[in-house]
Tab-separated table of C-alpha atoms and ligand atoms in Angstrom:
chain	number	residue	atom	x	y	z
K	1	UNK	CA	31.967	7.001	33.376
K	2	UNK	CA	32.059	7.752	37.114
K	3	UNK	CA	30.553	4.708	39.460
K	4	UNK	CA	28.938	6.252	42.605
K	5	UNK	CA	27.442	4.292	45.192
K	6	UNK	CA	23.941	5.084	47.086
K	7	UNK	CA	22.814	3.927	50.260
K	8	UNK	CA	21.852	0.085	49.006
K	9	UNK	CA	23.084	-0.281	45.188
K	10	UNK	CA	25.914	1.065	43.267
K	11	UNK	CA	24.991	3.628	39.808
K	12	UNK	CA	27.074	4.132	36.692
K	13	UNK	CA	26.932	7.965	35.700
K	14	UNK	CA	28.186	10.255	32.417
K	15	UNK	CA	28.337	13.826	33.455
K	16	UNK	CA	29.808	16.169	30.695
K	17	UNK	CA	29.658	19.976	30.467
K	18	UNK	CA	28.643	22.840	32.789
K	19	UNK	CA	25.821	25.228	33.417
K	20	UNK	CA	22.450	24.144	34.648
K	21	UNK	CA	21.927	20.789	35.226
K	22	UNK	CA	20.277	18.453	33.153
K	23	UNK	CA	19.755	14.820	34.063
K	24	UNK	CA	18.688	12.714	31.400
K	25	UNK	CA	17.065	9.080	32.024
K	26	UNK	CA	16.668	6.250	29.289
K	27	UNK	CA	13.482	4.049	28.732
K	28	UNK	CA	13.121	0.389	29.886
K	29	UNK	CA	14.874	-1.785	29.186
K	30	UNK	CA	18.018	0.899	28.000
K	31	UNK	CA	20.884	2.665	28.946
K	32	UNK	CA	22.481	5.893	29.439
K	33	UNK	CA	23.441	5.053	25.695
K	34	UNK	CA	20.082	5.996	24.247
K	35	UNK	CA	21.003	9.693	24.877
K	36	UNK	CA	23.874	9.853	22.673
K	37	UNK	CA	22.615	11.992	20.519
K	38	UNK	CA	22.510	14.612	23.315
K	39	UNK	CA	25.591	15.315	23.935
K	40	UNK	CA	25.743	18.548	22.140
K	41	UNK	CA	24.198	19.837	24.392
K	42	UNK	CA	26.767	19.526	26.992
K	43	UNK	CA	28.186	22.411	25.301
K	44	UNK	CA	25.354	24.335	27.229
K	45	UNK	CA	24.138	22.292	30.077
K	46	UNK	CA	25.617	20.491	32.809
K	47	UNK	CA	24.724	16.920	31.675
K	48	UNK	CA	23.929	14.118	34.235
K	49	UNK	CA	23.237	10.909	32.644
K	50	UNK	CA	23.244	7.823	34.729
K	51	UNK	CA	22.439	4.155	34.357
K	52	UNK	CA	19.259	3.470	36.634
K	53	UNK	CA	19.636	0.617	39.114
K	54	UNK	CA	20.004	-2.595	37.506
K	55	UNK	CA	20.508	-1.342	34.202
K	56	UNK	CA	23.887	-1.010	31.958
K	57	UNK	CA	26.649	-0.484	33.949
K	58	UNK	CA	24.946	0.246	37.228
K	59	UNK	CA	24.632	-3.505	37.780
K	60	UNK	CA	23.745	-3.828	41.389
K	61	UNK	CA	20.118	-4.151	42.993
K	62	UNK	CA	16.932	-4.661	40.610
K	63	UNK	CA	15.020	-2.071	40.720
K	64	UNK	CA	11.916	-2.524	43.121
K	65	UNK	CA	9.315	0.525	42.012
K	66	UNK	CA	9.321	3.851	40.172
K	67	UNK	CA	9.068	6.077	43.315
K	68	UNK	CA	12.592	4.373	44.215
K	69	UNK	CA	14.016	4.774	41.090
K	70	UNK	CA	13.170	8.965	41.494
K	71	UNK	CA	15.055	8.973	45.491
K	72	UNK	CA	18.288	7.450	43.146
K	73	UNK	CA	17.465	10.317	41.148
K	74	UNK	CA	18.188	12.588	43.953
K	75	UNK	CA	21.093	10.457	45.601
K	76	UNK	CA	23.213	10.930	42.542
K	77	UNK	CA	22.674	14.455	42.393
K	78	UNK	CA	23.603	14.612	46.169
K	79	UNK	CA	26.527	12.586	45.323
K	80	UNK	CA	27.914	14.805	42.470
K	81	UNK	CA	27.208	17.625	44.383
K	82	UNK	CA	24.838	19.386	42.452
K	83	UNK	CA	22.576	20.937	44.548
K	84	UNK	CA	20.381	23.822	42.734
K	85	UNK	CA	17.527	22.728	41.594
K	86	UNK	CA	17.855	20.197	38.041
K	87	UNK	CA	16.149	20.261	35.093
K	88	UNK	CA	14.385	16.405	34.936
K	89	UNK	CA	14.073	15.211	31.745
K	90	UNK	CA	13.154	11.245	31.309
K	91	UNK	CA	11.972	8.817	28.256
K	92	UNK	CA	8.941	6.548	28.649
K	93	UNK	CA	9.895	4.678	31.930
K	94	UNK	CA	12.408	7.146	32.531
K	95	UNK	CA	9.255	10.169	32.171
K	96	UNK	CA	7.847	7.763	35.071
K	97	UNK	CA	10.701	8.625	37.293
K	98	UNK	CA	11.157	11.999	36.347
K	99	UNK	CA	7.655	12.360	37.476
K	100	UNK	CA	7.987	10.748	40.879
K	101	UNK	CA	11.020	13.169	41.120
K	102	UNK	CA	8.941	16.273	40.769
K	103	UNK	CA	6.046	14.912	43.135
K	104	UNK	CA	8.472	13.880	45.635
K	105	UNK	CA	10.936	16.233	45.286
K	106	UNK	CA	9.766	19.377	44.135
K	107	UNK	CA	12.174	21.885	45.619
K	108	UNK	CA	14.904	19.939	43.228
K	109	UNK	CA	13.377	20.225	40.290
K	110	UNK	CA	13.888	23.618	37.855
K	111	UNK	CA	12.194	22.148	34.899
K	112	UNK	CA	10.818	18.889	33.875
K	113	UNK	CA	11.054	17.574	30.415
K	114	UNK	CA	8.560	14.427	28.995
K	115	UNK	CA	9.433	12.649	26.517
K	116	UNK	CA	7.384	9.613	24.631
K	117	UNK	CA	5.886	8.933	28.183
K	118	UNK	CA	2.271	9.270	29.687
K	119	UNK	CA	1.145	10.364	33.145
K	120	UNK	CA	-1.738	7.728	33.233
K	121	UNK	CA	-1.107	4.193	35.351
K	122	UNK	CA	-1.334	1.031	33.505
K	123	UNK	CA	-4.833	-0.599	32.595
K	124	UNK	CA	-5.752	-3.768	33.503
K	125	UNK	CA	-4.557	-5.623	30.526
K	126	UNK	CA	-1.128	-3.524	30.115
K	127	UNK	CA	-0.361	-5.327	33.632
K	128	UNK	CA	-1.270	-8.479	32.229
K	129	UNK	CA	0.462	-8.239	29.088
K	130	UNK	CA	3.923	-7.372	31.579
K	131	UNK	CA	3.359	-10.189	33.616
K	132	UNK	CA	3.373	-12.532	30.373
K	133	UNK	CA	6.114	-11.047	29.428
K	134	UNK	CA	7.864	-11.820	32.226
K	135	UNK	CA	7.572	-15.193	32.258
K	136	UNK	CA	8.601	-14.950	28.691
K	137	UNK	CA	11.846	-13.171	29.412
K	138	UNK	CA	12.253	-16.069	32.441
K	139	UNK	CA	11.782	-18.759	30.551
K	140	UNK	CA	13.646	-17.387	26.835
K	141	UNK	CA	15.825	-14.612	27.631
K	142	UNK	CA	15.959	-11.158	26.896
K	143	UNK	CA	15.661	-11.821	22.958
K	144	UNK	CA	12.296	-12.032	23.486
K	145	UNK	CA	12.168	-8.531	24.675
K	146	UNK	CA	14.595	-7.285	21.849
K	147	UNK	CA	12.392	-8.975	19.261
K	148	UNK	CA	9.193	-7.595	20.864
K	149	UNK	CA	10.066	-4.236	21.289
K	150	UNK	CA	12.309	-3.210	18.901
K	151	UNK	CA	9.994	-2.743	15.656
K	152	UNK	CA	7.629	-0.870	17.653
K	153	UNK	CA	10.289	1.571	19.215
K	154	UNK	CA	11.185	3.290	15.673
K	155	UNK	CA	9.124	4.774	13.451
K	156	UNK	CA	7.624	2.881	10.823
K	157	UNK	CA	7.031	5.249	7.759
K	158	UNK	CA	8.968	4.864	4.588
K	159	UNK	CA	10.671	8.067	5.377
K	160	UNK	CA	11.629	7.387	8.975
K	161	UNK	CA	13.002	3.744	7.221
K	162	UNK	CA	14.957	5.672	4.948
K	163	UNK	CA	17.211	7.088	7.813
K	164	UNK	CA	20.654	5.987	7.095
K	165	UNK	CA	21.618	5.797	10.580
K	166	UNK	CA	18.363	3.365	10.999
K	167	UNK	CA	20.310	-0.330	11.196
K	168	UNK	CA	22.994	1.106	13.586
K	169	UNK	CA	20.144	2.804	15.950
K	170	UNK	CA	18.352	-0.455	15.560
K	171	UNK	CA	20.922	-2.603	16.224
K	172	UNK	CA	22.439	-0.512	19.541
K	173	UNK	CA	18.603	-0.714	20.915
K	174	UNK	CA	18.582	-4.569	20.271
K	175	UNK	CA	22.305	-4.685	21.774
K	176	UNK	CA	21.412	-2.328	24.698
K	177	UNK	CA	18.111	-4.638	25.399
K	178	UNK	CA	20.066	-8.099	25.605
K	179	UNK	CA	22.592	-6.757	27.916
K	180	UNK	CA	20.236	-5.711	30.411
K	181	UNK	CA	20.007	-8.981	33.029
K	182	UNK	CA	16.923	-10.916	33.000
K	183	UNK	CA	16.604	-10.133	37.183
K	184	UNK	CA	16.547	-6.255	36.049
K	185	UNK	CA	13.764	-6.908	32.948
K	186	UNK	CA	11.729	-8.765	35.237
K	187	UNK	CA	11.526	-6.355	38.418
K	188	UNK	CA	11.498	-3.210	36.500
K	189	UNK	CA	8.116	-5.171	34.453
K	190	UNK	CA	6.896	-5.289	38.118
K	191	UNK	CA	7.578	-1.847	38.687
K	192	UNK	CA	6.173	-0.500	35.567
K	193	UNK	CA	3.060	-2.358	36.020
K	194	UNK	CA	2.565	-1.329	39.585
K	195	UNK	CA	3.285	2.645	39.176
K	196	UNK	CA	0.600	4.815	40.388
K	197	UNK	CA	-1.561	7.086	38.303
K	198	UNK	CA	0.182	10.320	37.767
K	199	UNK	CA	-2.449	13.066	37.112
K	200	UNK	CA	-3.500	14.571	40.171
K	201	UNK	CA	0.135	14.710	41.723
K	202	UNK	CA	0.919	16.498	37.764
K	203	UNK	CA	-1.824	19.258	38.466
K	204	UNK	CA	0.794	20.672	41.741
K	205	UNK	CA	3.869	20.647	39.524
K	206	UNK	CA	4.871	24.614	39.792
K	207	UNK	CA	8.112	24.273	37.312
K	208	UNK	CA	7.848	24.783	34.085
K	209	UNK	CA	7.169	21.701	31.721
K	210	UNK	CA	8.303	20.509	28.116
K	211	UNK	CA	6.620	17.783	26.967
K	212	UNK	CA	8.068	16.081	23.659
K	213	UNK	CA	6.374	12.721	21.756
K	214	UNK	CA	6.934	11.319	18.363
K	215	UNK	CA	4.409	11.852	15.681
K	216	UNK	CA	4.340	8.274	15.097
K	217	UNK	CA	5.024	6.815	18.644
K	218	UNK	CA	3.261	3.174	18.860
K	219	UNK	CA	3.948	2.893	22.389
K	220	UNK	CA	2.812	6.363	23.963
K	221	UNK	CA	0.983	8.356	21.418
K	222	UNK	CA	0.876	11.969	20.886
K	223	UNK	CA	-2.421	12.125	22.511
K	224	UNK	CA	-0.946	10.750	25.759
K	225	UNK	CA	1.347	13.801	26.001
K	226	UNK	CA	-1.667	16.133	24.686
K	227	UNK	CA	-3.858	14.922	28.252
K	228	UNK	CA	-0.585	15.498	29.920
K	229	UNK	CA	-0.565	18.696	28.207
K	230	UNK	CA	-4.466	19.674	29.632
K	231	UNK	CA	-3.028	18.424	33.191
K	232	UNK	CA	0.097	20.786	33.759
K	233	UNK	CA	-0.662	24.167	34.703
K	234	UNK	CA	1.985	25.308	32.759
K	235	UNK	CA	3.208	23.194	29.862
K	236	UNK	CA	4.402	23.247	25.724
K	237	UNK	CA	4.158	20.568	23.604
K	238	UNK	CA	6.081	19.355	20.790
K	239	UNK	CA	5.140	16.412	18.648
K	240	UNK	CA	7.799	15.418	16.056
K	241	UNK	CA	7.161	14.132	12.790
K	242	UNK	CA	8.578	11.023	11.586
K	243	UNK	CA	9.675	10.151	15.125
K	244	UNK	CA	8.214	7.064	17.230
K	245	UNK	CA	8.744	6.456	20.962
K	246	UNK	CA	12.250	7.708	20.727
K	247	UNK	CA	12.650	10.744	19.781
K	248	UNK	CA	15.547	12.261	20.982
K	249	UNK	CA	17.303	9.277	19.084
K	250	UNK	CA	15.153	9.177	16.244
K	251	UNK	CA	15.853	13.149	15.958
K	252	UNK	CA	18.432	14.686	17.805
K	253	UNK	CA	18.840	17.898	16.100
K	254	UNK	CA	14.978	18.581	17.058
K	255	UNK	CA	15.038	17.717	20.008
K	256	UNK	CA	18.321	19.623	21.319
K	257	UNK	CA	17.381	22.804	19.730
K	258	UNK	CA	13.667	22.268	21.297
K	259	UNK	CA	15.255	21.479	24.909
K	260	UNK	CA	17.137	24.928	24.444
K	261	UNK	CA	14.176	26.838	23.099
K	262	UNK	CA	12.143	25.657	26.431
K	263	UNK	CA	15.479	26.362	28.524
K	264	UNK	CA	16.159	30.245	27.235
K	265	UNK	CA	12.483	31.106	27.208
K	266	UNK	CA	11.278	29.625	30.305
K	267	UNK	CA	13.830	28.709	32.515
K	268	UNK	CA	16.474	31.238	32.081
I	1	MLT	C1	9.800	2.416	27.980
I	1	MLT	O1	10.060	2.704	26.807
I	1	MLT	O2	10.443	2.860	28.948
I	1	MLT	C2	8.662	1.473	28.226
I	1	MLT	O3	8.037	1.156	27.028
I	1	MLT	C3	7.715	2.039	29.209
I	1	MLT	C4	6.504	1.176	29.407
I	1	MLT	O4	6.529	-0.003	29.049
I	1	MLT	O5	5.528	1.684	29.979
């Protein structure tokens, strides 16, 4: 782990490999640790795999809104000196960012890469249900966020239960979820709730786009990613059976070989 530090708030990064770069960026409220599963890949990518602001190791300032967390995005890659164009590939919250990264900063951005996200802002009562769980997290702790989020993350048919490696994932999402400081879980709430609606900015996206969602995702469903999919002038998508809302954890082997499939076909 290498700890950089950008203009207001210090960031824990992983970088392994070489090649094209790949920055990969968890879900709320997770770590770099949810991409473990991806390092495989380092054997063909360049892989860039922070902590966002707040979160894991990072420590530091809470985050204050998506559009910030996608400038960090391109302060670490100024800081590890990578400056050709990434591929941007980001899970549910971190899908957010990745898309603030290509609207903000397209000329930085080689390919962008989905995953269990949507493009759409929050409704009404999403926001409402984020400020209640807010105050929740204020007043309990972050248990309450492990023991409301948790069962939904994973798949929930008898064969995706079946998974041996299912307690362990379960229990490093639970672990990963009460580590994160209550300060962090309550601004990034904030933040989620107040992102913008991503559709029109999505119609200008040039680079090419891979857009990945679990077959049984509770959270973002596949038919979030199949708008997404109508919105992109130029995009593929993959839906993965027996996967919920975290796919590249859920499924590794899928996902890495799909990632590679996009890369040699439409990026190299
Ligand atoms: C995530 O997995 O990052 C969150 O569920 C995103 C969200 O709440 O919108």
């Amino acid at each position: 782990m290498q700890q950089i530090h950008l203009r207001d708030t210090p960031l824990a990064v992983h970088t392994r490999g070489r090649g094209l770069p790949l920055v990969l960026l968890h879900g709320f409220p997770l770590d770099h640790g949810m991409w473990s599963g991806q390092e495989p890949l380092a054997e063909h990518l360049r892989l860039i795999v922070p902590d966002q602001r707040g979160f894991g190791a990072s420590g530091g300032a809470e985050p204050e809104s998506i559009p910030q967390l996608a400038d960090d995005v391109i302060g670490l890659l100024d800081e590890v000196h990578v400056t050709e164009p990434a591929i941007v590939c980001g899970l549910s919250m971190g899908g957010y960012v990745a898309q603030h990264v290509a609207a903000r900063h397209p000329e930085r951005v080689r390919a962008l890469i989905l995953v269990d996200t949507r493009l759409e802002a929050d409704t009404p009562e999403a926001r409402a249900a984020r400020r209640d769980l807010a105050g929740a997290v204020e007043r309990i702790g972050q248990e309450i966020v492990a023991e409301a989020m948790v069962p939904n993350l994973l798949a929930k048919s008898a064969a995706a239960r079946a998974d041996p490696r299912r307690p362990a994932i379960e229990e490093d999402l639970r672990r990963a979820i009460v580590a994160t400081p209550v300060a962090t879980i309550v601004a990034a709430l904030a933040a989620l709730g107040e992102r913008p609606d991503m559709v029109e900015p999505m119609r200008r996206v040039q680079a090419p786009v891979l857009l990945v969602v679990g077959a049984e995702d509770a959270i973002t469903p596949p038919e979030c990613l199949e708008r997404a999919q109508g919105v992109f002038p130029d995009a593929r998508l993959l839906v993965v059976p027996q996967c919920g809302h975290m796919t590249p954890l859920e499924a590794p082997a899928t996902f890495n070989a799909a990632v590679l499939d996009f890369l040699r076909s439409a990026v190299r």
